[in-house]
CSV table of C-alpha atoms in Angstrom, one decimal:
chain,number,residue,atom,x,y,z
A,17,MET,CA,0.0,0.0,0.0
A,18,ALA,CA,1.3,3.5,-0.9
A,19,GLN,CA,2.5,5.5,2.1
A,20,VAL,CA,0.3,8.5,3.1
A,21,LYS,CA,2.0,11.5,4.5
A,22,VAL,CA,0.0,13.6,7.0
A,23,GLY,CA,0.8,16.9,8.7
A,24,MET,CA,-0.6,20.2,10.0
A,25,VAL,CA,-0.1,23.4,8.0
A,26,MET,CA,-1.7,26.7,7.4
A,27,VAL,CA,-3.7,27.1,4.2
A,28,SER,CA,-5.1,30.1,2.3
A,29,ASP,CA,-6.3,31.1,-1.2
A,30,GLY,CA,-3.4,33.6,-1.5
A,31,LYS,CA,-5.6,36.5,-0.5
A,32,SER,CA,-7.4,35.7,2.8
A,33,ARG,CA,-5.9,34.9,6.2
A,34,PRO,CA,-4.4,31.4,6.4
A,35,GLN,CA,-6.3,28.8,8.4
A,36,PRO,CA,-5.0,25.6,10.1
A,37,MET,CA,-5.6,22.5,8.1
A,38,ARG,CA,-4.3,19.0,7.8
A,39,LEU,CA,-2.6,17.8,4.6
A,40,GLN,CA,-3.0,14.2,3.6
A,41,LEU,CA,-0.7,13.3,0.7
A,42,SER,CA,-1.0,10.0,-1.1
A,43,SER,CA,0.6,8.9,-4.3
A,44,ASN,CA,-1.9,10.6,-6.6
A,45,MET,CA,-3.7,13.3,-4.6
A,46,LEU,CA,-3.4,16.0,-2.0
A,47,VAL,CA,-6.4,16.3,0.4
A,48,LEU,CA,-6.9,19.4,2.5
A,49,GLN,CA,-8.9,18.7,5.7
A,50,LYS,CA,-10.5,20.9,8.3
A,51,GLU,CA,-11.6,19.7,11.8
A,52,GLU,CA,-15.4,20.2,12.3
A,53,MET,CA,-18.2,18.9,14.4
A,54,VAL,CA,-20.3,16.6,12.1
A,55,PRO,CA,-23.3,14.3,12.6
A,56,VAL,CA,-22.3,10.6,12.3
A,57,GLY,CA,-24.1,7.3,12.3
A,58,LEU,CA,-23.4,4.3,14.4
A,59,PRO,CA,-20.1,2.5,13.9
A,60,SER,CA,-21.8,-0.3,11.9
A,61,THR,CA,-23.6,2.1,9.5
A,62,PRO,CA,-22.5,1.2,6.0
A,63,ALA,CA,-22.9,4.8,4.8
A,64,ILE,CA,-19.9,5.9,6.8
A,65,SER,CA,-17.4,4.2,4.4
A,66,LEU,CA,-19.1,5.9,1.5
A,67,ASP,CA,-19.1,9.3,3.2
A,68,SER,CA,-15.4,9.0,4.0
A,69,ILE,CA,-14.5,9.0,0.3
A,70,ASP,CA,-17.1,11.5,-0.8
A,71,ALA,CA,-15.6,14.3,-3.0
A,72,GLN,CA,-12.2,12.7,-3.3
A,73,GLU,CA,-10.9,11.7,-6.8
A,74,ARG,CA,-9.4,8.2,-6.8
A,75,ILE,CA,-7.4,6.2,-9.3
A,76,VAL,CA,-8.5,2.5,-9.5
A,77,LYS,CA,-7.1,-0.2,-11.7
A,78,VAL,CA,-9.5,-2.9,-12.9
A,79,LEU,CA,-8.3,-6.2,-14.5
A,80,ARG,CA,-10.9,-7.2,-17.0
A,81,GLN,CA,-12.2,-10.8,-16.7
A,82,GLU,CA,-13.0,-13.1,-19.6
A,83,VAL,CA,-16.4,-13.7,-18.1
A,84,GLY,CA,-18.2,-10.6,-16.9
A,85,GLY,CA,-15.8,-8.1,-18.2
A,86,LEU,CA,-15.3,-5.2,-15.8
A,87,GLY,CA,-18.2,-6.4,-13.6
A,88,LEU,CA,-20.1,-3.1,-13.3
A,89,SER,CA,-23.1,-1.3,-14.7
A,90,ILE,CA,-23.3,2.4,-15.5
A,91,LYS,CA,-26.1,4.9,-15.6
A,92,GLY,CA,-26.3,8.6,-16.6
A,93,GLY,CA,-24.7,10.5,-19.4
A,94,ALA,CA,-24.7,14.0,-20.9
A,95,GLU,CA,-28.1,13.4,-22.4
A,96,ASN,CA,-29.5,13.1,-18.8
A,97,LYS,CA,-27.5,16.0,-17.5
A,98,LEU,CA,-25.6,13.5,-15.2
A,99,PRO,CA,-22.1,12.2,-15.0
A,100,ILE,CA,-21.4,8.5,-15.9
A,101,LEU,CA,-22.3,6.8,-12.6
A,102,ILE,CA,-21.6,3.3,-11.4
A,103,SER,CA,-25.1,1.9,-10.7
A,104,ARG,CA,-24.2,-1.8,-10.0
A,105,ILE,CA,-21.0,-3.7,-8.9
A,106,PHE,CA,-21.3,-7.4,-9.6
A,107,LYS,CA,-20.3,-9.6,-6.7
A,108,ASP,CA,-16.9,-11.3,-6.9
A,109,GLN,CA,-16.2,-9.9,-10.3
A,110,ALA,CA,-13.5,-7.5,-11.5
A,111,ALA,CA,-14.8,-4.2,-10.1
A,112,ASP,CA,-15.8,-5.8,-6.8
A,113,GLN,CA,-12.4,-7.4,-6.4
A,114,THR,CA,-10.6,-4.0,-6.3
A,115,GLY,CA,-12.4,-3.1,-3.1
A,116,ASP,CA,-12.1,0.5,-4.1
A,117,LEU,CA,-15.2,1.1,-6.3
A,118,PHE,CA,-18.6,1.9,-5.0
A,119,VAL,CA,-22.1,2.4,-6.3
A,120,GLY,CA,-22.5,6.2,-6.8
A,121,ASP,CA,-18.9,6.6,-8.1
A,122,ALA,CA,-18.8,8.9,-11.2
A,123,ILE,CA,-16.3,7.7,-13.8
A,124,LEU,CA,-14.4,10.8,-14.8
A,125,MET,CA,-11.7,9.2,-17.0
A,126,VAL,CA,-11.0,5.7,-18.5
A,127,ASN,CA,-7.2,5.3,-19.2
A,128,ASP,CA,-6.5,8.7,-20.9
A,129,ILE,CA,-10.0,9.3,-22.2
A,130,SER,CA,-12.3,11.7,-20.4
A,131,LEU,CA,-15.9,10.6,-19.8
A,132,GLU,CA,-17.0,14.0,-18.6
A,133,SER,CA,-19.8,15.4,-20.8
A,134,VAL,CA,-20.2,12.3,-22.9
A,135,ASN,CA,-23.3,10.4,-23.7
A,136,HIS,CA,-24.2,7.0,-22.1
A,137,ASP,CA,-23.6,5.0,-25.3
A,138,ASP,CA,-20.2,6.6,-25.9
A,139,ALA,CA,-19.2,5.8,-22.3
A,140,VAL,CA,-20.3,2.1,-22.7
A,141,ASN,CA,-18.2,1.9,-25.9
A,142,VAL,CA,-15.1,3.4,-24.2
A,143,LEU,CA,-15.3,1.0,-21.3
A,144,ARG,CA,-15.8,-2.0,-23.6
A,145,THR,CA,-12.7,-1.1,-25.7
A,146,ALA,CA,-10.4,0.0,-22.9
A,147,GLY,CA,-8.2,-3.1,-22.9
A,148,ASP,CA,-7.5,-5.7,-20.3
A,149,ILE,CA,-6.0,-3.4,-17.7
A,150,VAL,CA,-8.3,-0.4,-17.2
A,151,THR,CA,-7.4,2.7,-15.2
A,152,LEU,CA,-10.4,4.5,-13.8
A,153,ARG,CA,-10.4,8.0,-12.3
A,154,VAL,CA,-13.5,8.2,-10.1
A,155,LYS,CA,-15.2,10.5,-7.7
A,156,HIS,CA,-18.0,9.5,-5.3
A,157,TYR,CA,-21.4,11.4,-5.5
A,158,ARG,CA,-23.4,10.6,-2.4
A,159,ALA,CA,-26.3,12.7,-3.7
A,160,ALA,CA,-26.7,10.3,-6.7
A,161,LEU,CA,-27.5,7.3,-4.6
A,162,PRO,CA,-31.3,8.0,-4.3
A,163,PHE,CA,-31.6,8.4,-8.1
A,164,LEU,CA,-29.6,5.2,-8.7
A,165,ALA,CA,-31.8,3.3,-6.4
A,166,LYS,CA,-34.8,4.7,-8.2
A,167,SER,CA,-33.4,3.6,-11.6
A,168,PHE,CA,-33.1,0.0,-10.5
A,169,GLN,CA,-36.7,-0.5,-11.5
A,170,ARG,CA,-37.4,-2.1,-14.9
A,171,PRO,CA,-38.5,0.5,-17.5
A,172,LYS,CA,-42.1,-0.6,-17.5
A,173,GLU,CA,-42.2,-0.1,-13.7
A,174,ARG,CA,-41.0,3.5,-13.9
A,175,PRO,CA,-43.7,6.2,-13.2
A,176,VAL,CA,-44.8,7.8,-16.5
A,177,SER,CA,-45.7,11.1,-14.9
A,178,GLY,CA,-44.6,13.3,-12.1
A,179,GLU,CA,-40.9,12.4,-12.8
A,180,ASP,CA,-38.3,15.0,-13.2
A,181,PRO,CA,-36.8,14.3,-16.7
A,182,THR,CA,-33.5,15.7,-15.6
A,183,TYR,CA,-32.9,12.5,-13.6
A,184,LYS,CA,-34.2,9.9,-16.0
A,185,LEU,CA,-31.4,7.3,-16.3
A,186,LYS,CA,-30.8,5.3,-19.4
A,187,ASP,CA,-30.6,1.5,-19.0
A,188,GLU,CA,-27.3,-0.2,-19.9
A,189,ASP,CA,-27.2,-3.1,-22.3
A,190,ASP,CA,-28.1,-6.6,-21.0
A,191,ASP,CA,-24.5,-8.0,-21.2
A,192,TRP,CA,-23.5,-5.5,-18.4
A,193,LYS,CA,-26.0,-7.1,-16.0
A,194,VAL,CA,-24.9,-10.1,-14.1
A,195,GLY,CA,-25.2,-9.1,-10.4
A,196,GLN,CA,-24.9,-6.0,-8.3
A,197,LYS,CA,-23.8,-4.4,-5.1
A,198,SER,CA,-26.8,-2.3,-4.2
A,199,PRO,CA,-26.4,1.1,-2.6
A,200,LYS,CA,-27.3,1.4,1.1
A,201,THR,CA,-29.6,4.2,2.3
A,202,PRO,CA,-27.6,6.3,4.8
A,203,GLN,CA,-28.8,5.8,8.4
A,204,GLY,CA,-29.8,8.8,10.5
A,205,ALA,CA,-27.1,10.4,12.6
A,206,SER,CA,-26.8,9.2,16.2
A,207,LYS,CA,-24.4,11.8,17.6
A,208,MET,CA,-22.1,14.7,16.8
A,209,GLU,CA,-18.3,14.0,16.6
A,210,ARG,CA,-15.3,16.1,15.8
A,211,ARG,CA,-13.9,14.8,12.6
A,212,TRP,CA,-11.5,15.8,9.8
A,213,VAL,CA,-13.7,16.9,6.9
A,214,ASP,CA,-12.3,17.1,3.3
A,215,VAL,CA,-12.2,20.7,2.2
A,216,MET,CA,-10.4,20.4,-1.1
A,217,THR,CA,-8.9,17.5,-3.2
A,218,ILE,CA,-6.1,18.3,-5.7
A,219,HIS,CA,-5.3,15.5,-8.0
A,220,LEU,CA,-1.5,15.4,-8.6
A,221,LEU,CA,-1.6,14.1,-12.2
A,222,MET,CA,-0.1,17.0,-14.2
A,223,ALA,CA,-0.4,19.3,-11.2
A,224,TYR,CA,1.7,22.4,-10.9
A,225,LEU,CA,3.7,23.3,-7.8
A,226,THR,CA,5.3,26.7,-7.4
A,227,ARG,CA,6.8,28.9,-4.7
A,228,TYR,CA,6.3,32.1,-6.7
A,229,MET,CA,3.4,34.4,-6.2
A,230,LEU,CA,1.0,34.5,-9.2
A,231,ASP,CA,2.4,36.1,-12.3
A,232,THR,CA,5.5,37.5,-10.4
A,233,ASP,CA,9.1,36.7,-9.6
A,234,LYS,CA,8.5,37.0,-5.8
A,235,LEU,CA,8.9,33.9,-3.7
A,236,ARG,CA,6.3,33.2,-1.0
A,237,PRO,CA,8.0,33.1,2.4
A,238,ASN,CA,7.9,29.5,3.7
A,239,ALA,CA,5.0,28.8,1.4
A,240,PHE,CA,4.1,27.2,-1.9
A,241,GLU,CA,1.1,27.0,-4.2
A,242,ILE,CA,-0.3,23.8,-5.6
A,243,ARG,CA,-2.7,23.8,-8.6
A,244,SER,CA,-4.5,21.0,-10.4
A,245,GLN,CA,-3.8,20.5,-14.1
A,246,GLU,CA,-7.0,22.5,-15.0
A,247,GLY,CA,-5.8,25.4,-12.9
A,248,LYS,CA,-8.5,24.8,-10.3
A,249,PRO,CA,-8.6,24.0,-7.4
A,250,SER,CA,-5.5,25.6,-5.9
A,251,ALA,CA,-4.2,26.3,-2.5
A,252,VAL,CA,-1.4,28.2,-0.8
A,253,VAL,CA,0.3,26.0,1.8
A,254,HIS,CA,2.2,27.9,4.6
A,255,CYS,CA,4.8,26.0,6.6
A,256,ASP,CA,6.3,26.7,10.0
A,257,ASP,CA,9.9,26.8,8.8
A,258,GLY,CA,12.3,26.1,5.9
A,259,PRO,CA,12.9,22.4,6.6
A,260,MET,CA,9.2,21.7,6.8
A,261,LEU,CA,8.6,23.6,3.5
A,262,SER,CA,11.4,21.7,1.8
A,263,GLU,CA,10.1,18.3,3.0
A,264,TRP,CA,6.5,19.0,1.7
A,265,ILE,CA,7.8,20.3,-1.6
A,266,LYS,CA,10.1,17.3,-2.0
A,267,HIS,CA,7.3,14.7,-1.4
A,268,ILE,CA,4.7,16.4,-3.5
A,269,SER,CA,7.1,17.0,-6.4
A,270,THR,CA,8.3,13.4,-6.3
A,271,ASN,CA,4.7,12.2,-6.6
A,272,ILE,CA,3.9,14.6,-9.4
A,273,LEU,CA,7.0,13.4,-11.3
A,274,GLN,CA,6.1,9.8,-10.8
A,275,LEU,CA,2.6,10.4,-12.1
A,276,THR,CA,4.0,12.3,-15.1
A,277,ALA,CA,6.3,9.4,-15.9
A,278,GLN,CA,3.3,7.0,-15.7
A,279,GLN,CA,1.3,9.3,-18.0
A,280,ILE,CA,4.2,9.5,-20.5
A,281,LYS,CA,4.4,5.7,-20.5
A,282,THR,CA,0.7,5.3,-21.0
A,283,PHE,CA,0.8,7.8,-24.0
A,284,ASN,CA,3.8,6.0,-25.5
A,285,GLU,CA,2.0,2.7,-25.5
A,286,SER,CA,0.0,3.9,-28.5
A,287,LEU,CA,2.9,5.7,-30.2
A,288,PRO,CA,5.5,4.3,-32.6
A,289,GLN,CA,9.1,4.3,-31.3
A,290,PRO,CA,10.3,7.3,-33.4
A,291,ASP,CA,7.4,9.5,-32.1
A,292,GLN,CA,7.7,8.6,-28.4
A,293,ILE,CA,7.2,11.4,-25.8
A,294,LEU,CA,10.5,12.3,-24.2
A,295,TYR,CA,9.4,15.0,-21.8
A,296,MET,CA,6.3,16.7,-20.4
A,297,GLY,CA,6.3,19.3,-17.7
A,298,TRP,CA,5.3,22.8,-16.5
A,299,ILE,CA,7.5,25.9,-17.0
A,300,SER,CA,6.8,29.6,-16.8
A,301,GLU,CA,7.2,32.2,-19.6
A,302,GLY,CA,8.0,35.8,-18.9
A,303,THR,CA,6.6,38.6,-21.1
A,304,SER,CA,7.2,42.4,-20.7
A,305,ALA,CA,4.1,43.6,-22.6
A,306,PRO,CA,2.1,45.6,-21.8
A,307,GLN,CA,3.7,46.2,-18.4
A,308,PRO,CA,7.3,47.6,-18.1
A,309,TRP,CA,8.1,44.6,-15.8
A,310,TYR,CA,7.9,40.9,-16.6
A,311,LYS,CA,4.7,39.0,-16.1
A,312,TRP,CA,5.0,35.3,-15.7
A,313,GLN,CA,2.5,32.8,-17.2
A,314,THR,CA,2.5,29.1,-17.0
A,315,ARG,CA,3.1,26.9,-20.0
A,316,PHE,CA,3.2,23.2,-20.5
A,317,LEU,CA,6.0,21.8,-22.7
A,318,ALA,CA,6.1,18.4,-24.4
A,319,LEU,CA,8.9,16.9,-26.5
A,320,LYS,CA,7.5,14.2,-28.8
A,321,GLY,CA,9.8,12.4,-31.3
A,322,ALA,CA,11.5,15.3,-33.1
A,323,GLU,CA,9.0,18.1,-32.2
A,324,LEU,CA,8.4,20.6,-29.5
A,325,TYR,CA,4.9,21.3,-28.3
A,326,ILE,CA,3.9,24.4,-26.2
A,327,PHE,CA,0.5,24.2,-24.5
A,328,GLU,CA,-1.5,26.4,-22.3
A,329,SER,CA,-2.6,23.4,-20.3
A,330,PRO,CA,-1.6,19.7,-20.3
A,331,PRO,CA,-2.9,17.4,-23.1
A,332,SER,CA,-5.6,15.0,-21.8
A,333,SER,CA,-4.8,12.3,-24.4
A,334,VAL,CA,-2.5,11.3,-27.2
A,335,GLN,CA,-5.1,12.6,-29.7
A,336,SER,CA,-5.1,16.0,-28.1
A,337,LEU,CA,-1.4,16.4,-29.0
A,338,SER,CA,-2.5,16.9,-32.6
A,339,ASN,CA,-4.6,19.9,-31.5
A,340,CYS,CA,-1.6,21.9,-30.1
A,341,PRO,CA,-1.4,25.3,-31.8
A,342,ASN,CA,2.3,25.7,-31.2
A,343,VAL,CA,4.4,22.9,-32.7
A,344,PHE,CA,8.0,23.3,-33.8
A,345,LYS,CA,10.7,21.1,-35.3
A,346,VAL,CA,13.5,20.7,-32.8
A,347,TYR,CA,16.2,21.2,-35.4
A,348,GLN,CA,14.7,24.6,-36.2
A,349,ALA,CA,14.7,25.6,-32.6
A,350,MET,CA,17.4,26.1,-29.9
A,351,LEU,CA,17.4,25.9,-26.1
A,352,LYS,CA,20.0,28.0,-24.3
A,353,ASN,CA,20.5,28.4,-20.6
A,354,VAL,CA,20.7,31.9,-19.2
A,355,LYS,CA,23.6,32.8,-17.0
A,356,ASP,CA,22.8,33.8,-13.4
A,357,THR,CA,24.2,37.2,-14.1
A,358,ASP,CA,21.8,37.7,-17.0
A,359,TYR,CA,18.5,37.0,-15.2
A,360,ILE,CA,16.0,39.7,-15.9
A,361,ASP,CA,14.5,39.5,-12.4
A,362,GLU,CA,14.5,37.3,-9.3
A,363,ARG,CA,13.4,34.2,-11.1
A,364,GLN,CA,16.0,31.4,-11.3
A,365,HIS,CA,16.7,28.4,-13.6
A,366,CYS,CA,16.0,30.5,-16.7
A,367,PHE,CA,16.5,29.6,-20.4
A,368,MET,CA,15.9,31.0,-23.8
A,369,LEU,CA,13.8,29.0,-26.2
A,370,HIS,CA,14.3,30.2,-29.8
A,371,THR,CA,11.6,28.8,-32.1
A,372,GLY,CA,12.0,30.9,-35.2
A,373,ILE,CA,13.9,33.8,-36.9
A,374,SER,CA,12.4,36.3,-34.5
A,375,ASP,CA,10.4,34.1,-32.1
A,376,THR,CA,12.2,34.0,-28.7
A,377,HIS,CA,10.7,32.8,-25.4
A,378,TYR,CA,12.2,33.7,-22.1
A,379,MET,CA,11.3,30.9,-19.7
A,380,CYS,CA,12.2,29.4,-16.3
A,381,ALA,CA,11.8,26.0,-14.6
A,382,GLU,CA,10.7,25.8,-11.0
A,383,THR,CA,13.8,23.9,-9.9
A,384,LYS,CA,17.2,23.0,-11.2
A,385,THR,CA,16.1,19.3,-11.3
A,386,GLU,CA,13.3,20.2,-13.7
A,387,LEU,CA,15.6,22.2,-15.9
A,388,LEU,CA,18.0,19.3,-16.2
A,389,ARG,CA,15.0,17.0,-17.0
A,390,LEU,CA,14.0,19.3,-19.8
A,391,GLU,CA,17.6,19.5,-21.1
A,392,ASN,CA,17.8,15.7,-21.1
A,393,GLY,CA,14.6,15.4,-23.2
A,394,TRP,CA,15.8,18.2,-25.5
A,395,HIS,CA,19.1,16.5,-26.3
A,396,ARG,CA,17.3,13.2,-27.1
A,397,ALA,CA,14.7,15.0,-29.2
A,398,THR,CA,17.5,16.8,-31.1
A,399,TYR,CA,19.2,13.5,-31.8
A,400,ASN,CA,16.0,12.1,-33.1
A,401,ALA,CA,15.4,15.2,-35.3
A,402,VAL,CA,18.9,15.3,-36.8
A,403,THR,CA,19.2,11.5,-37.5
A,404,ARG,CA,15.8,11.6,-39.1
A,405,LEU,CA,16.6,14.6,-41.2
A,406,GLY,CA,20.0,13.3,-42.3
A,407,SER,CA,21.2,16.4,-44.1
A,408,LYS,CA,20.1,20.0,-44.6
A,409,THR,CA,21.3,22.4,-47.3
A,410,PHE,CA,21.2,26.2,-47.1
A,411,SER,CA,21.7,28.6,-50.0
A,412,VAL,CA,24.8,30.8,-49.3
A,413,THR,CA,27.3,33.1,-50.9
A,414,TYR,CA,31.0,32.2,-50.7
A,415,GLU,CA,33.8,34.4,-52.1
A,416,GLY,CA,31.2,36.1,-54.2
A,417,LYS,CA,29.8,32.9,-55.7
A,418,THR,CA,26.5,31.2,-55.1
A,419,GLY,CA,26.7,27.9,-53.3
A,420,GLY,CA,25.0,25.4,-51.1
A,421,LEU,CA,26.2,24.8,-47.6
A,422,THR,CA,25.2,21.3,-46.5
A,423,LEU,CA,25.2,19.9,-43.0
A,424,ASP,CA,25.3,16.1,-43.2
A,425,TRP,CA,25.1,13.6,-40.3
A,426,ASN,CA,27.8,11.4,-41.8
A,427,MET,CA,29.9,13.9,-43.9
A,428,GLY,CA,29.9,17.0,-41.8
A,429,PHE,CA,30.1,20.5,-43.4
A,430,ALA,CA,30.4,20.8,-47.2
A,431,LEU,CA,30.3,23.8,-49.5
A,432,TYR,CA,29.1,23.1,-53.0
A,433,ASP,CA,30.0,25.6,-55.7
A,434,ILE,CA,27.1,25.7,-58.1
A,435,GLU,CA,29.1,27.4,-60.9
A,436,SER,CA,31.9,24.9,-61.0
A,437,LYS,CA,29.6,22.0,-60.0
A,438,CYS,CA,32.1,20.7,-57.4
A,439,TYR,CA,32.7,21.0,-53.7
A,440,ALA,CA,34.9,24.0,-52.7
A,441,TRP,CA,35.6,22.5,-49.3
A,442,ARG,CA,34.6,19.8,-46.8
A,443,PHE,CA,35.2,19.4,-43.1
A,444,LYS,CA,34.1,16.9,-40.4
A,445,PHE,CA,32.1,18.2,-37.4
A,446,SER,CA,35.1,17.4,-35.2
A,447,GLN,CA,37.2,19.8,-37.2
A,448,LEU,CA,35.1,22.8,-36.2
A,449,LYS,CA,37.0,24.7,-33.6
A,450,GLY,CA,34.7,27.7,-33.4
A,451,SER,CA,32.4,30.1,-35.2
A,452,SER,CA,31.2,33.6,-35.1
A,453,ASP,CA,28.5,35.7,-36.8
A,454,ASP,CA,27.5,39.3,-37.2
A,455,GLY,CA,23.9,38.7,-36.2
A,456,LYS,CA,22.7,39.6,-39.7
A,457,THR,CA,23.9,37.4,-42.6
A,458,LYS,CA,27.7,36.6,-42.2
A,459,LEU,CA,28.9,33.5,-40.5
A,460,THR,CA,32.6,32.6,-40.1
A,461,PHE,CA,33.8,29.0,-39.5
A,462,ASN,CA,37.1,28.1,-38.0
A,463,PHE,CA,38.2,24.6,-39.1
A,464,GLN,CA,41.4,22.8,-38.2
A,465,ASP,CA,43.3,21.0,-40.8
A,466,PRO,CA,44.1,17.5,-39.3
A,467,GLU,CA,47.5,17.2,-41.0
A,468,LYS,CA,48.8,20.8,-40.8
A,469,LYS,CA,47.2,21.5,-37.5
A,470,THR,CA,46.4,25.0,-38.7
A,471,VAL,CA,43.1,26.7,-38.5
A,472,GLU,CA,41.3,27.9,-41.6
A,473,ALA,CA,38.6,30.5,-41.6
A,474,LYS,CA,35.7,30.1,-44.0
A,475,GLU,CA,33.2,32.9,-44.3
A,476,VAL,CA,29.7,32.6,-45.9
A,477,GLU,CA,26.7,34.8,-46.2
A,478,CYS,CA,23.2,33.4,-45.6
A,479,GLN,CA,19.9,35.3,-45.8
A,480,VAL,CA,18.3,32.9,-43.2
A,481,LEU,CA,21.3,33.0,-40.8
A,482,SER,CA,19.2,32.2,-37.7
A,483,ALA,CA,17.8,29.0,-39.3
A,484,LEU,CA,21.3,28.0,-40.3
A,485,LEU,CA,22.7,28.6,-36.8
A,486,TYR,CA,19.8,26.6,-35.1
A,487,CYS,CA,20.3,23.7,-37.5
A,488,MET,CA,24.1,23.7,-37.0
A,489,HIS,CA,23.6,23.8,-33.2
A,490,ALA,CA,21.2,20.8,-33.5
A,491,PHE,CA,23.7,18.8,-35.5
A,492,LEU,CA,26.5,19.5,-33.1
A,493,THR,CA,24.3,18.7,-30.1
A,494,ALA,CA,23.2,15.4,-31.6
A,495,LYS,CA,26.8,14.5,-32.4
A,496,ILE,CA,27.8,15.1,-28.7
A,497,ALA,CA,24.7,13.1,-27.5
A,498,SER,CA,25.6,10.2,-29.8
A,499,VAL,CA,28.9,9.7,-28.0
A,500,ASP,CA,26.9,8.2,-25.0
A,501,PRO,CA,24.4,5.6,-26.3
A,502,ALA,CA,23.2,5.0,-22.7
A,503,PHE,CA,22.1,8.6,-22.4
A,504,LEU,CA,19.9,8.3,-25.5
A,505,ARG,CA,18.2,5.2,-24.0
A,506,THR,CA,17.4,7.1,-20.7
A,507,THR,CA,13.7,7.4,-20.1
């Protein structure tokens, strides 16, 4: 069983006065709890177990059986203005054996497919075709139990009048019906007790943790903010001291990273090897307009195969990757770390992301570890891009003549003289000892002759100098990365 970390902190929304709360951290969620006097039933009341998980999202894995399938029935759907609800759990079958699913649970997601706002028939189809190992994200809705109990009647037994059409539930197909775990009607409260009541649940899959105040470069003193992947809910957690702050950030960040790795693995199961996802994670981008100071906004980066994706929010499925409005070829882009002395404000771990001739992004990672993880993915994506590309030729002018400068994975640099129809010079990548440019059109290479040990300068002019520089940087980065095959196999 996954270890649960529990501790007392102060929590606020970033504006109001912090209140004492208890944090309960599991592998996939962070639950904020407040101590209150609540009515409770007798210890033997079955409804207590359902109430204790009410409003918490959970991840449950179900192993499909050859006979009986997932062993559950569903009701509801968008056409009924209801979520997809588990209405029956068949005794001793797959869902029942998990011990973590209950009648009244809403199925929010199946594997990487969202069931929110889908029709009943579509939900049935998704569940049927979800494979042998099915990961369900569920949330319990206690208020749905009376309607589910009502829907257990056969259609002909339902009242034909006086029924609120909003809550009419569509019957599932017959092959989903082989038994049930019926919902229990909650018993009346017998006394009042002081209990920890869930105030907020933040699912950690693709969650974002930051110490910075919203949109600024100012660190929160002994506090951090944690947001779900949709941006809501969020909470600012205040700790007593630095060690306590570091401990909570470490544990939460580790769980987020593990869930991200699992999500990448799930996505990659449906992707061919050349198009595997190499990195996914949150970063922040600074912009100076329209304010005279930098305003920071969250972005979600993904490196897939040989391409860079920049999202406003994380992709919910592999299919949603194709809907990303900002996709760039890695060999046409460049990632460059910013020196500490060149930071524009108090934000650290900054880098420049060049994605075009004049398209430059000033970004930062939350931690040094996250920046290194991004660099690792970038180098692997660059290697993929260059080896897939093989060679790239740019139109240049050399000594007043028109030519083609080719970057070739095997050959290196080669300048082809169009007029004489032969190569003016060739050098391996290892012979390049340095280069410089004027920031406009001129680029000077310094190549070392392997026999004479002398350095030769070769100057060319290129009208798309930035594109040439990015591509050259990609080839050189890929060559360095190829020296360590183990690095390229790192996941």
